[in-house]
Amino acid sequence: MFRKILIANRGEIALRVIRACREMGIRSVIAHSEADRDSLPVRMADERICIGPGASSKSYLNIPNIISAAFISNAEAIHPGYGFLSENTSFAEICNDVKITFIGPSASVMSVMGDKVSARKAMAEAGLPMLPGTPVVRTLPEAKEAAREIGFPLMLKAVAGGGGRGIRLIQQPEEFDRIFTIAQNEVREAFRDDGIYFERYLARARHIEIQVLVDQYGHGVHLGERNCSCQRRNQKVLEESPSPHLSPELRQEIGTKAIRAVQQVGYRNAGTLEFLLDEQDRYYFMEMNTRLQVEHPVTELVTSVDLVKEQIRIAAGLPMQLQQEDIQFRGHAIECRITAEDASADFRPQTGTVERYLPPGGPGVRVDSHLFAGYEVPPHYDSLLSKLVVWAETRNEAIARMQRALDEYVIEGLETTIPFHQRLLSHEGFIRGETYTRFLQDEAEALGI
């Protein structure tokens, strides 16, 4: 087992990894920016090293500085969290070259599964069903030809990247040129890769994802699914497990196929396969996230498996003790992403100082957050402030518990999405489990957005 792990991240996920390390008897080193010097993860880590100014490009994306921090602190492994360098193949390769363990899959497998087109090809060969799609296109004439083969409406997606960027719905041929050009410029700037591909569009699709764990010896398990259909601009705002209306038989079928598929490509560590379900419960593979997910707590609560500890054990070369028959799904969990955004103003990002902070508590309530009274929300990073997660025996009880927890939650000093989540948890469509990927957009007026 590692003696010391460097955490190349910030906020609530850095704090989550620090806590796992402490429970496992592993010393933690936080690599932080100047903007995060007084943050909670920096205060709680065993060691701290500043790796640059507030801008991500000069700190959390600065590979030489992060590797130097690992050497200075004698860290044997690096946990990348999510975002930043967590799916960067160059970073994983460099870690391997300098004999520092990257807590995640190998760079070679990450390069295949991190590229959405090559991932589709690999998973199709492994037997997962696919929506009709196109190869990578980089010019407008190529794109027009590919779009004609798919037909309208269609989804435009970036080959690289994540976080909902580079994804567009194109309804009519007349809007194709404009949307393609805007999307390609966006992804070129964000990911340094202007590759685009298209998929057939499903009107009322549900977005589910399967959590998998595979050790260094090829032994793997799946931990069921999460429903991530509540999205704005293709970014998730609420997740739950299990998915409403998904039968145990279909859950088992998708999970079994998912774990076999990742074993076939030699995947190791934690990963998530994302699928779309149509109204007839036919499922189609979309992409794979080769890292820990923001929404991993809902899986932890319904399976009683600590995913971060499992990641660390797998990376250390320990055989996984879990067997598929050991994974028992109990109860229902819901996660609300509380962000520094004003939902009534099109989710405009907010900055400022947290003047008063009082998290909810009580049975079945978990808060993953780096906030405290006096914390200043910096302008450089993602707007996520907190993940409010609840567990209960049934979905209806979980909804009631989340409504109660949201009512208790106090964050003063800047606008947050707590009021939005209160409206969402009271919406009859959500309560009936009738969410789909455009649910928030279609119900915007009722949800006050």
XYZ file of C-alpha atoms in Angstrom:
449
model
C 0.000 0.000 0.000
C 1.121 3.545 -0.695
C 2.618 5.536 2.162
C 1.869 8.924 0.580
C -0.501 10.146 -2.173
C -0.468 13.534 -3.888
C -3.890 14.931 -4.769
C -3.857 16.950 -7.987
C -7.215 18.624 -7.502
C -9.205 21.007 -5.324
C -12.552 21.565 -3.606
C -14.842 18.827 -2.378
C -13.211 16.012 -4.364
C -9.763 16.810 -2.940
C -11.294 16.711 0.536
C -13.010 13.405 -0.278
C -9.680 11.802 -1.239
C -7.900 13.249 1.818
C -10.501 11.646 4.090
C -10.151 8.273 2.371
C -6.363 8.448 2.720
C -6.609 9.285 6.410
C -8.882 6.311 7.091
C -6.438 4.055 5.225
C -3.400 5.332 7.123
C -1.928 7.047 4.033
C -0.380 10.523 4.234
C -1.932 13.049 1.830
C -0.247 15.888 -0.040
C -2.414 18.565 -1.634
C -1.075 20.323 -4.724
C -2.906 23.658 -4.661
C -3.064 27.001 -6.432
C -2.470 30.363 -4.780
C -6.227 31.013 -4.973
C -6.868 27.917 -2.844
C -4.187 28.623 -0.245
C -6.740 28.999 2.567
C -9.163 26.316 1.390
C -10.388 23.436 3.534
C -8.480 20.699 1.643
C -5.240 22.657 2.109
C -5.944 22.959 5.822
C -6.783 19.269 6.223
C -4.064 17.591 4.124
C -0.967 16.281 5.896
C 1.253 18.289 3.537
C 0.640 21.111 1.076
C 2.575 22.428 -1.922
C 1.623 25.480 -3.984
C 1.903 24.709 -7.690
C 1.048 28.084 -9.255
C -1.337 31.033 -9.551
C -5.124 30.831 -9.540
C -5.569 30.218 -13.257
C -5.982 26.476 -13.913
C -3.555 26.540 -16.843
C -0.798 27.663 -14.483
C -1.631 25.357 -11.575
C -4.027 22.406 -11.754
C -3.224 21.830 -15.443
C 0.508 22.487 -15.019
C 1.974 18.991 -15.416
C 5.647 19.866 -14.704
C 4.698 21.622 -11.456
C 2.490 18.744 -10.295
C 5.142 16.124 -11.054
C 7.730 18.286 -9.262
C 5.425 18.495 -6.235
C 5.164 14.707 -6.177
C 8.965 14.369 -6.246
C 9.511 17.033 -3.584
C 7.040 15.366 -1.245
C 8.142 11.786 -2.060
C 4.593 10.849 -3.034
C 4.332 7.408 -4.613
C 1.014 8.001 -6.360
C -1.182 10.793 -7.694
C -4.967 10.878 -7.419
C -6.336 13.220 -10.124
C -9.937 13.414 -8.846
C -12.216 14.431 -11.712
C -11.813 17.215 -14.267
C -8.424 18.913 -14.737
C -5.869 16.160 -15.612
C -7.976 13.140 -14.655
C -8.424 12.026 -18.290
C -5.210 13.458 -19.725
C -3.259 10.665 -21.408
C -0.013 12.673 -21.502
C -0.180 13.150 -17.734
C -0.811 9.427 -17.169
C 2.113 8.569 -19.482
C 4.466 10.944 -17.690
C 3.491 9.514 -14.310
C 4.333 6.049 -15.614
C 7.635 7.233 -17.095
C 8.810 8.737 -13.801
C 7.590 5.740 -11.732
C 4.733 7.533 -9.975
C 1.483 5.577 -9.897
C -1.416 7.289 -11.645
C -4.603 6.304 -9.803
C -6.666 5.463 -12.841
C -6.423 3.377 -16.030
C -3.323 3.087 -18.176
C -2.611 5.832 -20.686
C -3.041 3.427 -23.605
C -6.546 2.342 -22.550
C -7.453 5.908 -21.585
C -6.500 7.112 -25.065
C -8.905 4.599 -26.620
C -11.809 5.101 -24.226
C -11.279 8.852 -23.774
C -11.749 9.455 -27.497
C -15.486 9.131 -28.049
C -15.250 7.789 -31.603
C -12.615 5.159 -30.818
C -14.556 4.270 -27.644
C -17.696 3.678 -29.720
C -15.734 1.435 -32.062
C -14.170 -0.543 -29.204
C -17.446 -0.984 -27.360
C -19.306 -1.985 -30.540
C -16.685 -4.690 -31.091
C -17.271 -5.761 -27.485
C -20.982 -6.215 -28.177
C -22.593 -3.026 -26.827
C -25.439 -1.545 -28.947
C -24.826 1.854 -30.568
C -26.911 4.645 -31.995
C -26.138 5.278 -35.662
C -23.133 7.603 -35.758
C -20.432 8.989 -38.012
C -16.643 8.982 -38.178
C -14.695 12.074 -37.089
C -15.171 15.127 -39.307
C -13.130 18.335 -39.275
C -14.398 20.369 -42.220
C -17.828 21.740 -43.083
C -18.147 19.783 -46.387
C -17.250 16.534 -44.589
C -19.731 17.368 -41.844
C -22.580 18.046 -44.269
C -22.040 14.740 -46.018
C -21.951 12.851 -42.703
C -25.091 14.628 -41.456
C -27.030 13.609 -44.546
C -26.319 9.968 -43.720
C -27.653 10.315 -40.154
C -30.626 12.562 -40.895
C -32.209 15.330 -38.814
C -32.578 15.939 -35.937
C -29.098 14.861 -34.846
C -26.651 15.400 -32.001
C -23.299 17.044 -32.674
C -20.561 15.955 -30.260
C -16.906 16.763 -29.715
C -14.464 13.870 -29.949
C -12.463 15.234 -26.993
C -13.469 16.884 -23.752
C -16.430 16.682 -21.435
C -18.579 18.728 -19.092
C -21.260 19.140 -21.722
C -19.118 21.330 -23.967
C -19.176 20.731 -27.697
C -22.616 19.060 -27.656
C -25.397 20.554 -29.754
C -28.816 19.471 -30.984
C -29.332 20.355 -34.651
C -33.005 20.217 -35.577
C -33.005 21.427 -39.184
C -30.531 21.496 -42.112
C -30.902 25.291 -42.274
C -29.157 25.745 -38.910
C -26.409 23.224 -39.549
C -23.615 25.504 -40.844
C -23.957 28.019 -38.032
C -24.130 25.482 -35.188
C -21.297 23.339 -36.554
C -18.987 26.355 -36.857
C -19.783 27.623 -33.341
C -19.332 24.178 -31.777
C -16.061 23.503 -33.572
C -14.623 26.843 -32.483
C -15.674 26.103 -28.898
C -14.030 22.681 -28.727
C -10.912 23.845 -30.545
C -10.424 26.504 -27.882
C -11.348 24.251 -24.942
C -9.687 20.962 -25.901
C -7.174 21.806 -28.662
C -8.989 19.287 -30.854
C -11.632 20.293 -33.386
C -12.841 16.762 -34.178
C -16.643 16.419 -34.361
C -18.963 13.464 -34.879
C -22.740 13.033 -35.119
C -25.252 10.659 -33.549
C -28.933 10.050 -34.198
C -31.054 12.065 -31.764
C -33.485 10.415 -29.338
C -36.299 12.796 -28.384
C -37.138 11.635 -24.824
C -34.049 9.680 -23.914
C -33.068 8.829 -20.373
C -29.383 9.098 -19.475
C -28.097 6.260 -17.319
C -24.558 5.222 -16.465
C -23.009 2.032 -15.133
C -20.236 2.162 -12.514
C -17.504 -0.462 -12.955
C -14.409 -1.498 -10.981
C -11.663 -3.707 -12.459
C -8.474 -4.694 -10.649
C -4.981 -5.216 -12.089
C -5.727 -8.910 -12.594
C -8.775 -8.353 -14.804
C -11.359 -9.176 -12.143
C -14.277 -6.758 -12.387
C -17.671 -5.922 -10.954
C -20.394 -3.449 -11.817
C -22.182 -1.447 -9.123
C -25.457 -0.804 -10.851
C -26.666 2.344 -12.545
C -27.226 6.012 -11.873
C -29.960 8.040 -13.556
C -28.486 11.358 -14.762
C -31.367 12.614 -16.894
C -31.763 15.990 -15.142
C -29.384 18.130 -17.185
C -28.947 21.705 -18.318
C -26.750 22.405 -21.339
C -25.820 18.713 -21.246
C -24.422 19.059 -17.713
C -25.902 17.008 -14.892
C -27.575 18.797 -11.988
C -29.141 15.857 -10.115
C -28.402 12.135 -10.086
C -30.078 9.179 -8.422
C -29.654 5.450 -7.971
C -31.324 3.217 -8.867
C -32.988 4.627 -11.971
C -36.796 4.901 -11.773
C -38.606 2.376 -13.970
C -35.479 0.323 -14.811
C -36.238 -3.335 -14.109
C -33.776 -5.497 -12.154
C -33.472 -7.725 -15.228
C -32.482 -4.826 -17.508
C -30.080 -3.493 -14.859
C -28.385 -6.876 -14.709
C -28.221 -7.150 -18.504
C -26.644 -3.729 -19.043
C -24.281 -4.121 -16.098
C -23.081 -7.552 -17.185
C -22.444 -6.393 -20.740
C -20.669 -3.259 -19.489
C -18.204 -5.117 -17.281
C -17.461 -7.673 -20.009
C -16.831 -4.860 -22.493
C -14.310 -3.007 -20.319
C -12.557 -6.249 -19.416
C -12.200 -6.949 -23.131
C -10.334 -3.661 -23.739
C -8.069 -4.189 -20.713
C -9.550 -1.437 -18.566
C -8.346 -1.137 -14.965
C -9.547 0.915 -11.942
C -12.895 2.760 -11.639
C -14.814 3.857 -14.709
C -18.304 4.736 -15.881
C -20.071 3.742 -19.087
C -22.830 6.109 -20.192
C -25.933 4.980 -22.070
C -29.109 6.434 -23.528
C -32.401 4.586 -23.040
C -35.249 5.228 -25.434
C -38.942 5.050 -24.562
C -38.993 1.308 -25.334
C -36.093 0.687 -22.892
C -33.648 -0.007 -25.703
C -30.193 1.110 -24.600
C -27.256 2.517 -26.558
C -23.668 3.143 -25.481
C -22.557 6.792 -25.687
C -19.150 7.180 -24.058
C -16.967 6.214 -21.113
C -15.571 8.368 -18.325
C -12.203 6.926 -17.338
C -12.188 8.452 -13.849
C -14.191 8.938 -10.685
C -17.525 10.655 -11.336
C -18.906 13.690 -9.505
C -21.981 11.622 -8.691
C -20.152 8.608 -7.221
C -21.715 9.125 -3.730
C -25.143 7.848 -4.806
C -23.579 4.537 -5.824
C -21.664 4.385 -2.548
C -24.849 4.870 -0.546
C -26.878 2.138 -2.272
C -24.026 -0.416 -2.414
C -21.993 0.432 0.750
C -18.811 0.340 -1.377
C -16.211 3.102 -0.905
C -15.180 3.835 -4.491
C -12.199 6.048 -3.615
C -10.686 3.412 -1.339
C -11.244 0.789 -4.030
C -9.483 3.035 -6.565
C -6.475 3.332 -4.268
C -6.336 -0.405 -3.503
C -6.551 -1.302 -7.193
C -3.828 1.209 -8.127
C -1.602 -0.289 -5.410
C -1.920 -3.679 -7.099
C -4.125 -5.357 -4.507
C -6.642 -7.906 -5.794
C -10.209 -6.718 -5.400
C -12.074 -8.647 -2.726
C -15.532 -7.799 -4.110
C -17.422 -10.412 -6.106
C -20.462 -9.559 -8.221
C -22.719 -11.538 -5.882
C -21.440 -9.386 -2.994
C -22.913 -6.229 -4.561
C -26.320 -5.708 -2.966
C -28.473 -2.738 -3.975
C -30.375 -1.350 -1.017
C -32.645 1.676 -0.850
C -32.547 4.817 -2.970
C -30.071 7.713 -3.097
C -30.372 11.179 -4.661
C -27.628 13.778 -5.175
C -28.209 17.489 -5.792
C -25.278 19.468 -7.157
C -25.311 22.775 -5.297
C -23.493 25.328 -7.436
C -22.665 29.027 -7.215
C -25.138 29.949 -9.941
C -28.338 31.959 -10.242
C -30.852 29.620 -11.891
C -33.367 32.436 -12.402
C -30.773 34.266 -14.537
C -29.918 31.345 -16.850
C -27.560 29.822 -14.243
C -25.245 32.826 -14.269
C -22.054 31.989 -12.282
C -21.604 33.765 -8.944
C -18.570 34.669 -6.852
C -18.330 36.128 -3.384
C -17.784 35.290 0.256
C -19.813 32.690 2.134
C -21.083 34.802 5.012
C -23.041 32.063 6.777
C -22.859 28.300 6.309
C -25.067 25.706 7.957
C -25.194 22.266 6.268
C -28.150 19.929 6.851
C -27.882 16.773 8.947
C -29.959 13.994 10.385
C -30.454 10.370 9.313
C -29.466 9.493 5.761
C -27.954 12.887 4.847
C -24.423 13.296 3.454
C -22.794 16.615 2.472
C -19.597 16.563 0.389
C -18.389 20.156 0.481
C -15.336 22.328 1.053
C -17.358 25.340 2.237
C -17.125 27.166 5.554
C -18.224 30.590 6.806
C -15.760 33.139 5.451
C -14.763 31.060 2.417
C -14.284 33.181 -0.685
C -15.527 31.495 -3.873
C -12.825 32.117 -6.507
C -13.669 33.007 -10.110
C -11.183 30.601 -11.718
C -12.910 27.234 -11.355
C -16.060 25.173 -11.744
C -19.039 26.533 -9.803
C -19.664 23.368 -7.737
C -19.930 24.245 -4.037
C -21.419 21.131 -2.534
C -22.970 17.763 -3.219
C -26.012 17.161 -1.053
C -26.776 13.432 -0.997
C -29.545 11.556 0.794
C -30.415 7.881 1.235
C -33.701 6.253 2.250
C -35.415 2.895 1.888
C -37.656 4.054 -0.988
C -37.509 6.723 -3.676
C -40.496 8.595 -2.213
C -38.818 8.652 1.191
C -35.569 9.830 -0.402
C -37.399 12.688 -2.136
C -39.008 13.740 1.139
C -35.635 13.562 2.895
C -33.977 15.652 0.185
C -36.755 18.246 0.378
C -36.189 18.442 4.141
C -32.385 18.682 3.733
C -32.674 21.446 1.124
C -34.943 23.399 3.465
C -32.284 23.130 6.193
C -29.322 24.075 4.002
C -28.057 27.631 4.607
C -25.465 29.245 2.323
C -25.545 33.039 2.570
C -23.436 35.625 0.774
C -24.017 34.569 -2.834
C -26.715 33.009 -4.991
C -26.799 29.197 -5.169
C -28.973 26.596 -6.865
C -30.659 25.501 -3.622
C -33.957 27.270 -4.552
C -33.874 25.623 -7.997
C -33.450 22.171 -6.468
C -36.335 22.841 -4.085
C -38.562 23.504 -7.089
C -37.230 20.470 -8.969
C -37.822 18.094 -6.037
C -41.427 19.353 -5.838
C -42.149 18.994 -9.573
C -44.769 16.316 -10.281
C -42.832 15.025 -13.306
C -39.728 14.484 -11.198
C -41.698 12.888 -8.384
C -43.217 10.421 -10.889
C -39.732 9.642 -12.247
C -40.558 10.966 -15.710
C -37.308 12.849 -16.329
C -35.401 12.752 -19.612
C -32.425 14.677 -20.971
C -34.450 17.732 -22.086
C -36.757 17.706 -19.064
C -35.322 20.891 -17.509
C -35.473 22.715 -20.819
C -39.055 21.660 -21.488
C -40.148 22.487 -17.921
C -38.081 25.676 -17.604
C -41.017 27.949 -16.768
C -42.324 25.665 -14.016
C -38.800 25.355 -12.582
C -38.145 29.095 -12.640
C -35.257 28.951 -15.113
